[in-house]
Amino acid sequence: MRKVSLIAGFILCMISVICGQPIEDNMPRITGAIALQNATIVTAPGAAPYTGTVLIRDGLITDVKAGSTIPPDAYIIQADSLFVYPAFVDAFSYTGVKNPESEDDRRNRSRPDVDEEGNPSLDDAGITPYQSVRASFDPKDKSIADWREQGFAIAHVVPHGQMLPGMGSVIILSGEEADKMLWKENTSMYSQWSGARGSYPQTLIGVFAKWRELYQNASQLVSHQAIYDEGTFVTRPQYNRAHEALIPVVKNEKPVYFRAPEAKNISRALALQEDLGMDMVIADATEAWYFKDKLKSRSIPLVLSLKLPEDKSEKSKKDGDKNAASSDSVKTTDTTEVVIVDPEKEAFEKRRAESLEQHRQQAGVLAGEGIPFSFGTMSTRTGDFMKNIRLMIENGLDSVQALAALTTQPAKLLGIDKHCGTIAPGKMANMMICTAPLFSEDNTIKYMLVEGALYEYELKEKKKGNSKETLSRISLVEGTWAYLIDSPDQVREGTFTFKKSGEQVTGTITGQDMTDGGNDELENIVIDGKTIAFTFDIELGGQMIELEFDLEVDGDAMDGSVSVAEFGSFKVTGQRTNKPE
């Protein structure tokens, strides 16, 4: 990738650009004008495409029409075969935000100190509503460039943490300094159903009770301050950082983005909103279709997750023919092949298929009900983003609605629709220049414009690994491993078994409560260097939950963590007990 930004054409032709390094770092700006000539332009969701020219100067769109007069100092992009769309706006993400607490810090953390009433400090309790994104924002974080390459120019980002991590800000995905990239700071409050580790509020009930306590104390502070300001003989209000930070929430001046992926989380968040009356946005939702009537009647803003569960049946189809003969579920006699069906396994696969269909149809169902929503990338990998959007479109989401959920809807939700979300004179020059219609299979983004800064992308050939590298990766984990998961209530133990299947690795799991639903297969197994990552679907309380493992292998030992939806991350250790010869 190379950033060509606002440099005259004749200089661009003479300079070799190193991947990822902006040209203007060591060069003076010669022009602030860019012209996208004779492009097929879609100015907004639902707008008819037409051929015209887009003129840009100093980061703003100055003209959009056919036959525009191009300024003599403009850098011209001949876009005859290209398509121009408004760039995406990410409604909820961690883009560019570092987690200040490392995994080692979490593992080695001792039980927090408490006061005379048994309460830990605000930081130890995960209650830091006064925390700003600026403290953990890294302008050079790789995620900024990665999501920009997917078409995003603006993002609403929040800090990492537990129950109340802090305030969200709107950032521009271009630049090298925080001051220039942090556009609108502290515009939202971020919360989630994630209790403190080893102290109150640790449970979901505790988080609910703590939210009520904080909200009521902040409300009392507002009332006390008003009385104190108006008269005499009134004691001075006692201040608390958390209560002060929540005053804009109490006054409905700042919305709370409540991360609530699964149905039970959404139900609790809606109950909390109804109880306290705060302005709330349900964020990172994966099962919002259960509450379409409530969301519609109460006009609760919604940010849908762009994460979709993997279709496990596709993998089964690919591996079925070569694995069927060796499967324990197939017995062969002299003349007959008998397939033994495990009823629990079959029921589990049926529930998983139904869940997959519901997740894929969620956006289409909500759009069909007239419920507006935006998309957020918090739980999504860049490599899955466009694939998942296309799957939603295949399952009932109109392409116009998809574009709206990525542009005009999040811009309106964040209060920035006056400046971005569509292509129009006077707005920020945030655009994608594509090789084909936006959501088509053969489309790629050729250029990105982020507030006038121009980025050019080139197709990269995928490297093919050789068989020696493959065998080396597989031997790293092949065999049976005894594992321990250090969860809050108890230490859970069981085994992982990894086997070579062609040039791939397959895996299974055993353990307490792990396979009660009939599933024991590990999925999405990726080996990178000395680390192995994989997922496992488990059924809890009628809901499908995905466990995400991330482990480092050192000889016959492994060490790492497992993330369990909103419940947090827990330490995992393992020891290889058997290795094939």
Coordinates of C-alpha atoms in Angstrom, one line a residue:
M1 CA 0.0 0.0 0.0
R2 CA 1.2 3.6 -0.6
K3 CA -0.2 6.9 0.5
V4 CA 0.0 9.4 -2.3
S5 CA -1.9 12.3 -0.5
L6 CA -2.0 15.8 -2.0
I7 CA 1.2 15.7 -4.1
A8 CA 1.5 17.0 -7.6
G9 CA 1.2 14.4 -10.4
F10 CA 4.6 14.9 -11.9
I11 CA 6.3 14.4 -8.5
L12 CA 4.3 11.2 -7.9
C13 CA 5.6 9.7 -11.1
M14 CA 9.2 10.3 -10.1
I15 CA 9.1 8.9 -6.6
S16 CA 9.2 5.2 -5.5
V17 CA 6.9 4.8 -2.5
I18 CA 7.8 2.4 0.3
C19 CA 4.8 0.3 1.5
G20 CA 2.8 2.1 4.2
Q21 CA 4.9 5.2 4.4
P22 CA 3.3 8.6 3.5
I23 CA 5.1 10.6 0.8
E24 CA 4.5 14.0 2.3
D25 CA 6.5 13.3 5.5
N26 CA 9.6 14.6 3.8
M27 CA 8.1 16.5 0.9
P28 CA 6.3 19.9 0.8
R29 CA 2.7 20.0 -0.2
I30 CA 2.3 21.4 -3.7
T31 CA -1.5 21.0 -4.2
G32 CA -4.5 20.4 -2.0
A33 CA -6.7 19.6 -5.0
I34 CA -7.7 16.1 -6.3
A35 CA -10.1 15.3 -9.2
L36 CA -11.8 11.9 -9.7
Q37 CA -12.6 12.2 -13.4
N38 CA -15.4 10.4 -15.2
A39 CA -16.2 7.9 -12.4
T40 CA -19.4 6.1 -11.7
I41 CA -20.6 7.9 -8.6
V42 CA -23.1 6.7 -5.9
T43 CA -23.5 9.7 -3.7
A44 CA -25.7 8.1 -1.0
P45 CA -27.5 4.9 -0.2
G46 CA -30.3 4.5 -2.7
A47 CA -29.0 7.2 -5.0
A48 CA -28.9 6.3 -8.7
P49 CA -25.3 5.9 -10.0
Y50 CA -24.2 8.4 -12.7
T51 CA -21.0 9.3 -14.5
G52 CA -19.3 12.5 -13.3
T53 CA -16.3 14.1 -11.7
V54 CA -15.6 14.7 -8.0
L55 CA -13.5 17.7 -7.1
I56 CA -11.7 17.9 -3.7
R57 CA -9.7 20.7 -2.1
D58 CA -8.1 20.8 1.3
G59 CA -10.0 17.7 2.5
L60 CA -13.5 18.9 1.5
I61 CA -15.6 18.0 -1.5
T62 CA -16.1 21.1 -3.7
D63 CA -18.1 19.8 -6.6
V64 CA -19.8 16.6 -7.7
K65 CA -21.3 16.5 -11.2
A66 CA -20.8 15.7 -14.8
G67 CA -18.6 18.1 -16.8
S68 CA -17.0 19.8 -13.8
T69 CA -14.1 22.2 -14.7
I70 CA -10.9 20.7 -13.2
P71 CA -8.6 23.2 -11.6
P72 CA -5.1 23.4 -13.2
D73 CA -3.4 22.4 -10.0
A74 CA -5.4 19.3 -9.3
Y75 CA -4.0 15.8 -9.2
I76 CA -6.2 13.9 -11.6
I77 CA -7.3 10.3 -11.3
Q78 CA -8.7 8.9 -14.5
A79 CA -11.6 6.9 -13.0
D80 CA -13.5 5.9 -16.2
S81 CA -13.8 2.3 -15.1
L82 CA -14.1 2.9 -11.4
F83 CA -16.9 3.3 -8.9
V84 CA -17.0 6.0 -6.2
Y85 CA -19.0 5.4 -2.9
P86 CA -19.1 7.3 0.4
A87 CA -16.5 5.8 2.9
F88 CA -17.8 3.7 5.8
V89 CA -18.4 5.0 9.3
D90 CA -17.7 2.4 12.1
A91 CA -20.3 2.9 14.9
F92 CA -18.5 0.9 17.6
S93 CA -15.0 -0.4 17.8
Y94 CA -11.6 -0.7 19.4
T95 CA -9.7 0.6 16.3
G96 CA -6.5 2.2 17.3
V97 CA -7.1 1.7 21.0
K98 CA -4.5 -0.3 23.0
N99 CA -5.4 -2.5 26.0
P100 CA -3.2 -1.0 28.7
E101 CA -3.4 -4.2 30.7
S102 CA -1.4 -7.1 29.3
E103 CA -2.3 -10.7 29.6
D104 CA 0.6 -11.2 32.0
D105 CA -0.8 -8.4 34.2
R106 CA -4.2 -10.1 34.3
R107 CA -2.7 -13.4 35.2
N108 CA -0.4 -12.1 38.0
R109 CA -3.0 -9.7 39.5
S110 CA -3.4 -10.2 43.2
R111 CA -6.7 -9.8 45.1
P112 CA -7.4 -6.0 45.1
D113 CA -7.1 -4.0 48.3
V114 CA -10.5 -2.9 49.8
D115 CA -11.6 -0.1 52.0
E116 CA -13.3 -0.4 55.5
E117 CA -16.6 -1.2 53.8
G118 CA -15.1 -4.0 51.7
N119 CA -15.1 -2.0 48.4
P120 CA -12.1 -2.1 46.1
S121 CA -10.8 1.1 44.3
L122 CA -12.7 2.3 41.3
D123 CA -9.9 1.1 39.0
D124 CA -9.8 -2.4 40.6
A125 CA -13.6 -2.6 40.3
G126 CA -13.5 -1.8 36.6
I127 CA -15.5 1.4 37.1
T128 CA -13.6 4.1 35.2
P129 CA -16.3 6.3 33.5
Y130 CA -13.8 9.2 33.7
Q131 CA -11.3 7.4 31.5
S132 CA -10.8 8.9 28.0
V133 CA -9.8 7.1 24.8
R134 CA -6.9 9.4 24.4
A135 CA -5.0 7.7 27.2
S136 CA -4.8 4.4 25.2
F137 CA -5.1 5.7 21.6
D138 CA -2.1 4.8 19.4
P139 CA -2.1 6.7 16.0
K140 CA 0.3 4.1 14.6
D141 CA -1.7 1.0 15.6
K142 CA -2.0 -1.5 12.7
S143 CA -5.8 -1.8 13.1
I144 CA -6.2 1.8 11.7
A145 CA -4.6 1.0 8.4
D146 CA -6.3 -2.4 8.3
W147 CA -9.8 -1.1 8.7
R148 CA -9.1 1.9 6.3
E149 CA -8.2 -0.7 3.7
Q150 CA -11.6 -2.2 4.2
G151 CA -13.3 1.2 3.4
F152 CA -13.6 2.9 6.8
A153 CA -12.7 6.6 7.2
I154 CA -14.4 7.3 10.6
A155 CA -14.8 5.2 13.7
H156 CA -16.4 5.6 17.1
V157 CA -13.9 4.0 19.5
V158 CA -14.1 3.0 23.1
P159 CA -11.5 2.1 25.8
H160 CA -10.9 -1.5 27.0
G161 CA -12.0 -2.4 30.5
Q162 CA -14.6 -4.1 32.6
M163 CA -18.0 -2.8 33.7
L164 CA -17.5 0.9 32.9
P165 CA -14.3 1.3 30.8
G166 CA -14.8 5.0 30.0
M167 CA -15.8 7.4 27.3
G168 CA -15.9 6.9 23.6
S169 CA -14.6 9.3 20.9
V170 CA -14.9 9.7 17.2
I171 CA -11.7 9.4 15.3
I172 CA -10.5 9.9 11.7
L173 CA -8.6 7.0 10.2
S174 CA -5.8 9.1 8.8
G175 CA -2.9 10.9 10.2
E176 CA 0.0 10.3 12.6
E177 CA -0.9 12.4 15.6
A178 CA -3.6 11.8 18.1
D179 CA -4.5 15.5 18.2
K180 CA -5.3 15.4 14.5
M181 CA -7.1 12.1 14.5
L182 CA -9.3 12.4 17.6
W183 CA -12.1 14.4 16.1
K184 CA -14.9 14.4 18.8
E185 CA -13.7 13.4 22.2
N186 CA -15.7 12.0 25.1
T187 CA -19.0 11.9 23.2
S188 CA -20.3 8.6 24.7
M189 CA -20.1 6.4 27.8
Y190 CA -19.2 2.7 27.3
S191 CA -20.5 -0.1 29.6
Q192 CA -20.8 -3.9 29.4
W193 CA -21.9 -6.9 31.6
S194 CA -18.4 -7.6 32.7
G195 CA -17.8 -7.7 36.4
A196 CA -14.6 -7.1 38.4
R197 CA -12.1 -9.9 38.9
G198 CA -12.0 -11.1 42.5
S199 CA -14.0 -8.3 44.0
Y200 CA -17.4 -6.5 43.9
P201 CA -19.1 -6.1 41.4
Q202 CA -18.1 -9.5 40.2
T203 CA -21.4 -11.1 39.2
L204 CA -24.1 -9.9 36.7
I205 CA -26.4 -9.1 39.6
G206 CA -23.6 -7.1 41.2
V207 CA -23.1 -5.1 38.0
F208 CA -26.8 -4.4 37.8
A209 CA -26.9 -3.2 41.4
K210 CA -23.7 -1.2 41.0
W211 CA -25.2 0.6 38.0
R212 CA -28.3 1.6 40.0
E213 CA -26.1 2.8 42.9
L214 CA -23.8 4.9 40.6
Y215 CA -26.7 6.4 38.7
Q216 CA -28.7 7.3 41.9
N217 CA -25.6 8.9 43.5
A218 CA -24.9 10.9 40.3
S219 CA -28.5 12.0 40.3
Q220 CA -28.3 13.1 43.9
L221 CA -25.1 15.0 43.2
V222 CA -26.8 16.9 40.4
S223 CA -29.7 17.9 42.7
H224 CA -27.3 18.8 45.6
Q225 CA -25.2 20.9 43.3
A226 CA -28.2 22.8 42.1
I227 CA -29.4 23.6 45.6
Y228 CA -25.8 24.5 46.7
D229 CA -25.5 26.9 43.7
E230 CA -28.8 28.6 44.5
G231 CA -28.6 29.2 48.3
T232 CA -26.6 29.4 51.5
F233 CA -26.6 27.2 54.6
V234 CA -26.1 24.1 52.3
T235 CA -23.2 21.8 52.8
R236 CA -20.7 21.5 50.0
P237 CA -21.3 18.5 47.7
Q238 CA -18.9 15.6 48.2
Y239 CA -17.4 14.7 44.9
N240 CA -16.5 11.3 43.4
R241 CA -14.8 10.9 40.0
A242 CA -17.2 8.2 38.9
H243 CA -20.3 10.1 40.0
E244 CA -19.1 13.3 38.3
A245 CA -18.3 11.5 35.1
L246 CA -21.9 10.1 35.0
I247 CA -23.6 13.5 35.4
P248 CA -23.9 13.9 31.6
V249 CA -25.5 10.5 31.5
V250 CA -28.0 11.4 34.2
K251 CA -28.9 14.6 32.3
N252 CA -29.3 12.6 29.1
E253 CA -26.5 14.7 27.5
K254 CA -24.3 11.6 26.8
P255 CA -25.6 8.2 25.5
V256 CA -24.5 4.9 27.1
Y257 CA -23.2 2.4 24.5
F258 CA -24.0 -0.8 26.2
R259 CA -22.3 -3.8 24.7
A260 CA -24.8 -6.6 24.7
P261 CA -24.1 -9.3 22.1
E262 CA -26.4 -12.2 23.1
A263 CA -30.2 -12.1 23.8
K264 CA -29.8 -12.3 27.6
N265 CA -27.4 -9.4 27.6
I266 CA -29.8 -7.3 25.5
S267 CA -32.7 -8.2 27.8
R268 CA -30.7 -7.0 30.9
A269 CA -29.6 -3.8 29.2
L270 CA -33.2 -3.0 28.1
A271 CA -34.4 -3.6 31.7
L272 CA -31.6 -1.3 33.0
Q273 CA -32.5 1.4 30.5
E274 CA -36.2 1.2 31.4
D275 CA -35.4 1.3 35.1
L276 CA -33.0 4.3 35.0
G277 CA -34.2 6.2 31.9
M278 CA -30.8 6.8 30.5
D279 CA -30.2 7.3 26.7
M280 CA -28.8 3.9 25.7
V281 CA -27.5 2.4 22.5
I282 CA -27.5 -1.4 22.3
A283 CA -24.1 -2.2 20.8
D284 CA -22.3 -5.2 19.2
A285 CA -25.6 -7.0 19.1
T286 CA -25.7 -10.5 17.5
E287 CA -29.2 -11.6 18.6
A288 CA -31.3 -8.4 18.5
W289 CA -34.1 -10.1 16.4
Y290 CA -35.5 -11.5 19.6
F291 CA -36.4 -7.9 20.7
K292 CA -37.5 -6.3 17.5
D293 CA -40.9 -5.2 19.0
K294 CA -39.3 -3.6 22.1
L295 CA -36.6 -1.9 20.0
K296 CA -39.2 -0.5 17.6
S297 CA -41.7 0.7 20.2
R298 CA -39.0 2.3 22.4
S299 CA -36.9 3.7 19.6
I300 CA -33.7 2.3 21.2
P301 CA -30.7 2.9 18.8
L302 CA -29.0 -0.3 17.7
V303 CA -25.5 -1.2 16.5
L304 CA -25.3 -4.7 15.1
S305 CA -22.1 -6.8 15.2
L306 CA -20.5 -7.6 11.9
K307 CA -19.5 -11.0 13.3
L308 CA -21.3 -14.0 12.1
P309 CA -20.9 -17.6 13.3
E310 CA -19.0 -19.9 10.8
D311 CA -21.0 -22.4 8.8
K312 CA -19.6 -25.6 10.3
S313 CA -21.6 -27.7 7.7
E314 CA -19.4 -26.3 4.9
K315 CA -16.3 -27.6 6.6
S316 CA -18.0 -31.0 7.2
K317 CA -18.9 -31.2 3.5
K318 CA -15.3 -30.6 2.5
D319 CA -13.9 -33.1 4.9
G320 CA -16.7 -35.6 4.8
D321 CA -15.6 -37.8 1.8
K322 CA -12.0 -38.3 3.0
N323 CA -12.9 -38.8 6.7
A324 CA -16.1 -40.9 6.3
A325 CA -14.2 -44.2 5.9
S326 CA -12.3 -43.8 9.1
S327 CA -15.1 -42.3 11.1
D328 CA -16.2 -44.2 14.2
S329 CA -19.8 -43.6 13.2
V330 CA -19.5 -45.8 10.1
K331 CA -19.4 -49.7 10.3
T332 CA -18.8 -51.8 7.2
T333 CA -19.9 -55.4 6.7
D334 CA -19.2 -57.6 3.7
T335 CA -22.1 -56.2 1.8
T336 CA -23.5 -53.3 3.7
E337 CA -22.4 -50.0 5.1
V338 CA -24.3 -48.9 8.2
V339 CA -24.2 -45.3 9.4
I340 CA -24.7 -45.0 13.2
V341 CA -26.3 -41.6 14.0
D342 CA -25.6 -40.0 17.4
P343 CA -29.0 -38.4 18.3
E344 CA -27.3 -35.8 20.6
K345 CA -24.8 -34.8 17.9
E346 CA -27.6 -34.6 15.3
A347 CA -29.8 -32.4 17.5
F348 CA -26.8 -30.1 18.3
E349 CA -26.0 -29.7 14.6
K350 CA -29.7 -28.9 13.9
R351 CA -29.7 -26.2 16.6
R352 CA -26.4 -24.8 15.3
A353 CA -27.8 -24.7 11.7
E354 CA -30.9 -22.8 12.9
S355 CA -28.8 -20.4 14.9
L356 CA -26.6 -19.7 11.9
E357 CA -29.6 -18.9 9.7
Q358 CA -31.0 -16.6 12.4
H359 CA -27.7 -14.7 12.7
R360 CA -27.4 -14.3 9.0
Q361 CA -31.0 -13.1 8.6
Q362 CA -30.9 -10.7 11.6
A363 CA -30.1 -7.5 9.7
G364 CA -32.7 -8.3 7.0
V365 CA -35.4 -9.1 9.6
L366 CA -34.8 -5.8 11.5
A367 CA -34.7 -3.8 8.3
G368 CA -37.9 -5.4 7.2
E369 CA -39.5 -4.2 10.5
G370 CA -38.4 -0.6 9.8
I371 CA -35.9 -0.7 12.6
P372 CA -32.8 1.5 11.8
F373 CA -29.4 0.2 12.8
S374 CA -25.7 0.8 12.2
F375 CA -22.8 -1.7 12.0
G376 CA -19.8 -1.9 14.3
T377 CA -16.6 -3.8 13.9
M378 CA -15.6 -4.4 17.6
S379 CA -16.0 -8.2 17.4
T380 CA -15.1 -8.7 13.7
R381 CA -11.9 -9.5 11.9
T382 CA -11.0 -7.5 8.9
G383 CA -10.8 -10.6 6.7
D384 CA -14.4 -11.5 7.5
F385 CA -15.9 -8.1 7.1
M386 CA -17.0 -8.0 3.4
K387 CA -17.7 -11.7 3.4
N388 CA -20.2 -11.3 6.2
I389 CA -21.9 -8.3 4.6
R390 CA -22.4 -10.3 1.5
L391 CA -23.9 -13.2 3.5
M392 CA -26.3 -10.8 5.2
I393 CA -27.3 -9.5 1.7
E394 CA -27.8 -13.1 0.5
N395 CA -30.1 -13.7 3.5
G396 CA -32.5 -10.8 3.1
L397 CA -30.6 -7.5 3.7
D398 CA -31.1 -5.1 0.8
S399 CA -27.8 -3.7 -0.5
V400 CA -29.1 -0.2 -0.1
Q401 CA -29.9 -0.9 3.6
A402 CA -26.4 -2.4 4.0
L403 CA -24.7 0.7 2.6
A404 CA -26.9 2.9 4.9
A405 CA -25.9 0.9 7.9
L406 CA -22.3 1.6 7.1
T407 CA -22.6 5.3 6.2
T408 CA -25.7 7.5 6.8
Q409 CA -27.1 5.6 9.8
P410 CA -23.9 5.6 11.9
A411 CA -23.1 9.2 10.9
K412 CA -26.6 10.2 12.1
L413 CA -26.2 8.2 15.3
L414 CA -22.9 9.9 16.1
G415 CA -24.2 13.4 15.2
I416 CA -21.7 13.8 12.3
D417 CA -24.1 13.4 9.4
K418 CA -23.6 17.1 8.5
H419 CA -20.0 16.4 7.7
C420 CA -19.9 12.8 6.4
G421 CA -21.8 9.7 5.3
T422 CA -22.6 10.9 1.8
I423 CA -20.8 12.5 -1.2
A424 CA -21.9 16.1 -1.5
P425 CA -20.2 19.6 -1.8
G426 CA -19.1 20.9 1.6
K427 CA -18.7 17.5 3.2
M428 CA -15.5 15.7 4.2
A429 CA -13.7 14.0 1.3
N430 CA -14.2 10.5 2.6
M431 CA -14.7 8.1 -0.3
M432 CA -13.9 4.6 -1.6
I433 CA -12.9 4.2 -5.3
C434 CA -13.7 0.7 -6.3
T435 CA -13.1 -1.6 -9.3
A436 CA -16.7 -2.9 -9.4
P437 CA -20.1 -2.3 -7.7
L438 CA -19.4 -2.2 -3.9
F439 CA -20.8 -5.5 -2.7
S440 CA -20.0 -7.7 -5.7
E441 CA -17.7 -10.6 -5.4
D442 CA -15.0 -9.2 -7.8
N443 CA -14.8 -5.8 -6.2
T444 CA -11.7 -4.4 -4.6
I445 CA -10.9 -1.0 -3.3
K446 CA -8.3 0.7 -5.5
Y447 CA -8.2 4.1 -3.6
M448 CA -9.3 5.4 -0.3
L449 CA -9.8 9.1 0.5
V450 CA -9.9 10.1 4.1
E451 CA -10.5 13.8 4.7
G452 CA -8.7 14.3 1.4
A453 CA -5.7 12.1 2.1
L454 CA -5.4 9.6 -0.8
Y455 CA -4.3 6.0 -0.3
E456 CA -3.7 3.6 -3.2
Y457 CA -3.9 -0.2 -2.8
E458 CA -2.4 -2.9 -5.0
L459 CA -3.5 -6.5 -5.2
K460 CA -1.2 -8.8 -3.4
E461 CA -0.4 -12.4 -4.4
K462 CA -1.1 -14.9 -1.7
K463 CA 1.9 -16.9 -0.6
K464 CA 1.6 -20.7 -0.7
G465 CA 3.2 -22.6 2.1
N466 CA 5.3 -25.7 1.3
S467 CA 4.7 -29.2 2.7
K468 CA 7.7 -29.0 5.1
E469 CA 6.3 -25.8 6.7
T470 CA 2.9 -27.4 7.0
L471 CA 4.3 -30.6 8.6
S472 CA 6.3 -28.4 11.0
R473 CA 3.3 -26.4 12.1
I474 CA 1.2 -29.6 12.6
S475 CA 3.9 -31.3 14.7
L476 CA 3.9 -28.3 17.0
V477 CA 0.5 -29.3 18.4
E478 CA -0.2 -32.9 17.2
G479 CA -1.2 -35.2 20.0
T480 CA -3.3 -35.1 23.2
W481 CA -3.0 -32.3 25.7
A482 CA -4.4 -32.1 29.3
Y483 CA -5.6 -28.6 29.9
L484 CA -6.7 -26.5 32.9
I485 CA -9.0 -23.4 32.7
D486 CA -8.8 -21.1 35.7
S487 CA -12.4 -19.8 35.9
P488 CA -13.7 -17.7 38.8
D489 CA -15.9 -20.5 40.3
Q490 CA -13.6 -23.4 39.8
V491 CA -10.7 -24.9 37.8
R492 CA -12.0 -26.8 34.9
E493 CA -10.0 -29.6 33.2
G494 CA -10.1 -31.8 30.2
T495 CA -8.2 -32.6 27.0
F496 CA -7.5 -31.3 23.6
T497 CA -6.6 -33.7 20.8
F498 CA -5.1 -32.4 17.6
K499 CA -4.7 -34.6 14.5
K500 CA -3.2 -34.3 11.0
S501 CA -5.8 -34.4 8.3
G502 CA -4.2 -33.9 4.9
E503 CA -2.4 -30.6 5.2
Q504 CA -4.8 -29.4 7.9
V505 CA -5.2 -29.8 11.6
T506 CA -8.4 -31.1 13.2
G507 CA -9.1 -31.0 16.9
T508 CA -11.6 -32.2 19.5
I509 CA -12.1 -31.3 23.2
T510 CA -13.3 -33.2 26.3
G511 CA -14.1 -31.7 29.7
Q512 CA -16.7 -30.9 32.3
D513 CA -19.9 -29.4 30.7
M514 CA -18.0 -28.9 27.5
T515 CA -19.7 -31.6 25.3
D516 CA -23.1 -31.8 26.9
G517 CA -24.7 -30.3 23.8
G518 CA -23.3 -33.1 21.6
N519 CA -20.4 -31.1 20.0
D520 CA -16.7 -31.8 20.6
E521 CA -15.1 -30.3 17.5
L522 CA -12.6 -27.4 17.6
E523 CA -13.0 -25.0 14.8
N524 CA -11.1 -22.2 13.0
I525 CA -7.7 -23.7 14.0
V526 CA -4.8 -21.4 13.0
I527 CA -1.2 -22.0 13.8
D528 CA 1.1 -19.0 13.5
G529 CA 4.7 -19.4 14.7
K530 CA 4.4 -20.9 18.2
T531 CA 0.8 -19.9 18.8
I532 CA -2.4 -21.7 18.1
A533 CA -5.8 -20.2 18.1
F534 CA -9.1 -21.9 17.7
T535 CA -12.8 -21.7 18.7
F536 CA -15.3 -24.0 20.2
D537 CA -19.1 -23.8 20.2
I538 CA -20.9 -24.6 23.5
E539 CA -24.6 -24.5 24.3
L540 CA -25.3 -22.6 27.6
G541 CA -28.8 -22.0 28.8
G542 CA -30.2 -22.5 25.3
Q543 CA -27.8 -20.0 23.7
M544 CA -24.8 -20.8 21.4
I545 CA -21.7 -19.4 22.9
E546 CA -18.3 -19.3 21.1
L547 CA -15.2 -19.9 23.2
E548 CA -12.0 -18.3 21.7
F549 CA -8.7 -19.9 22.6
D550 CA -5.3 -18.2 22.1
L551 CA -2.4 -20.3 23.3
E552 CA 1.4 -20.3 23.0
V553 CA 3.2 -23.7 22.7
D554 CA 6.6 -24.3 24.1
G555 CA 7.6 -27.9 23.5
D556 CA 5.1 -30.0 25.4
A557 CA 3.6 -27.1 27.4
M558 CA 1.0 -24.5 26.4
D559 CA -0.1 -21.4 28.1
G560 CA -2.6 -18.7 27.2
S561 CA -6.2 -17.7 27.6
V562 CA -9.8 -18.4 26.5
S563 CA -12.3 -15.6 25.9
V564 CA -15.9 -16.4 26.8
A565 CA -18.2 -13.8 25.3
E566 CA -19.1 -11.0 27.8
F567 CA -17.8 -13.1 30.7
G568 CA -14.2 -12.2 30.1
S569 CA -10.9 -13.9 29.6
F570 CA -9.5 -16.8 31.7
K571 CA -6.1 -18.4 32.0
V572 CA -5.4 -21.7 30.2
T573 CA -2.5 -24.0 30.8
G574 CA -1.8 -27.4 29.2
Q575 CA 0.6 -30.3 29.0
R576 CA 1.1 -32.8 26.1
T577 CA 0.4 -36.3 27.4
N578 CA 0.6 -38.2 24.1
K579 CA 2.4 -37.4 20.9
P580 CA 2.3 -39.6 17.7
E581 CA 5.5 -41.2 16.6

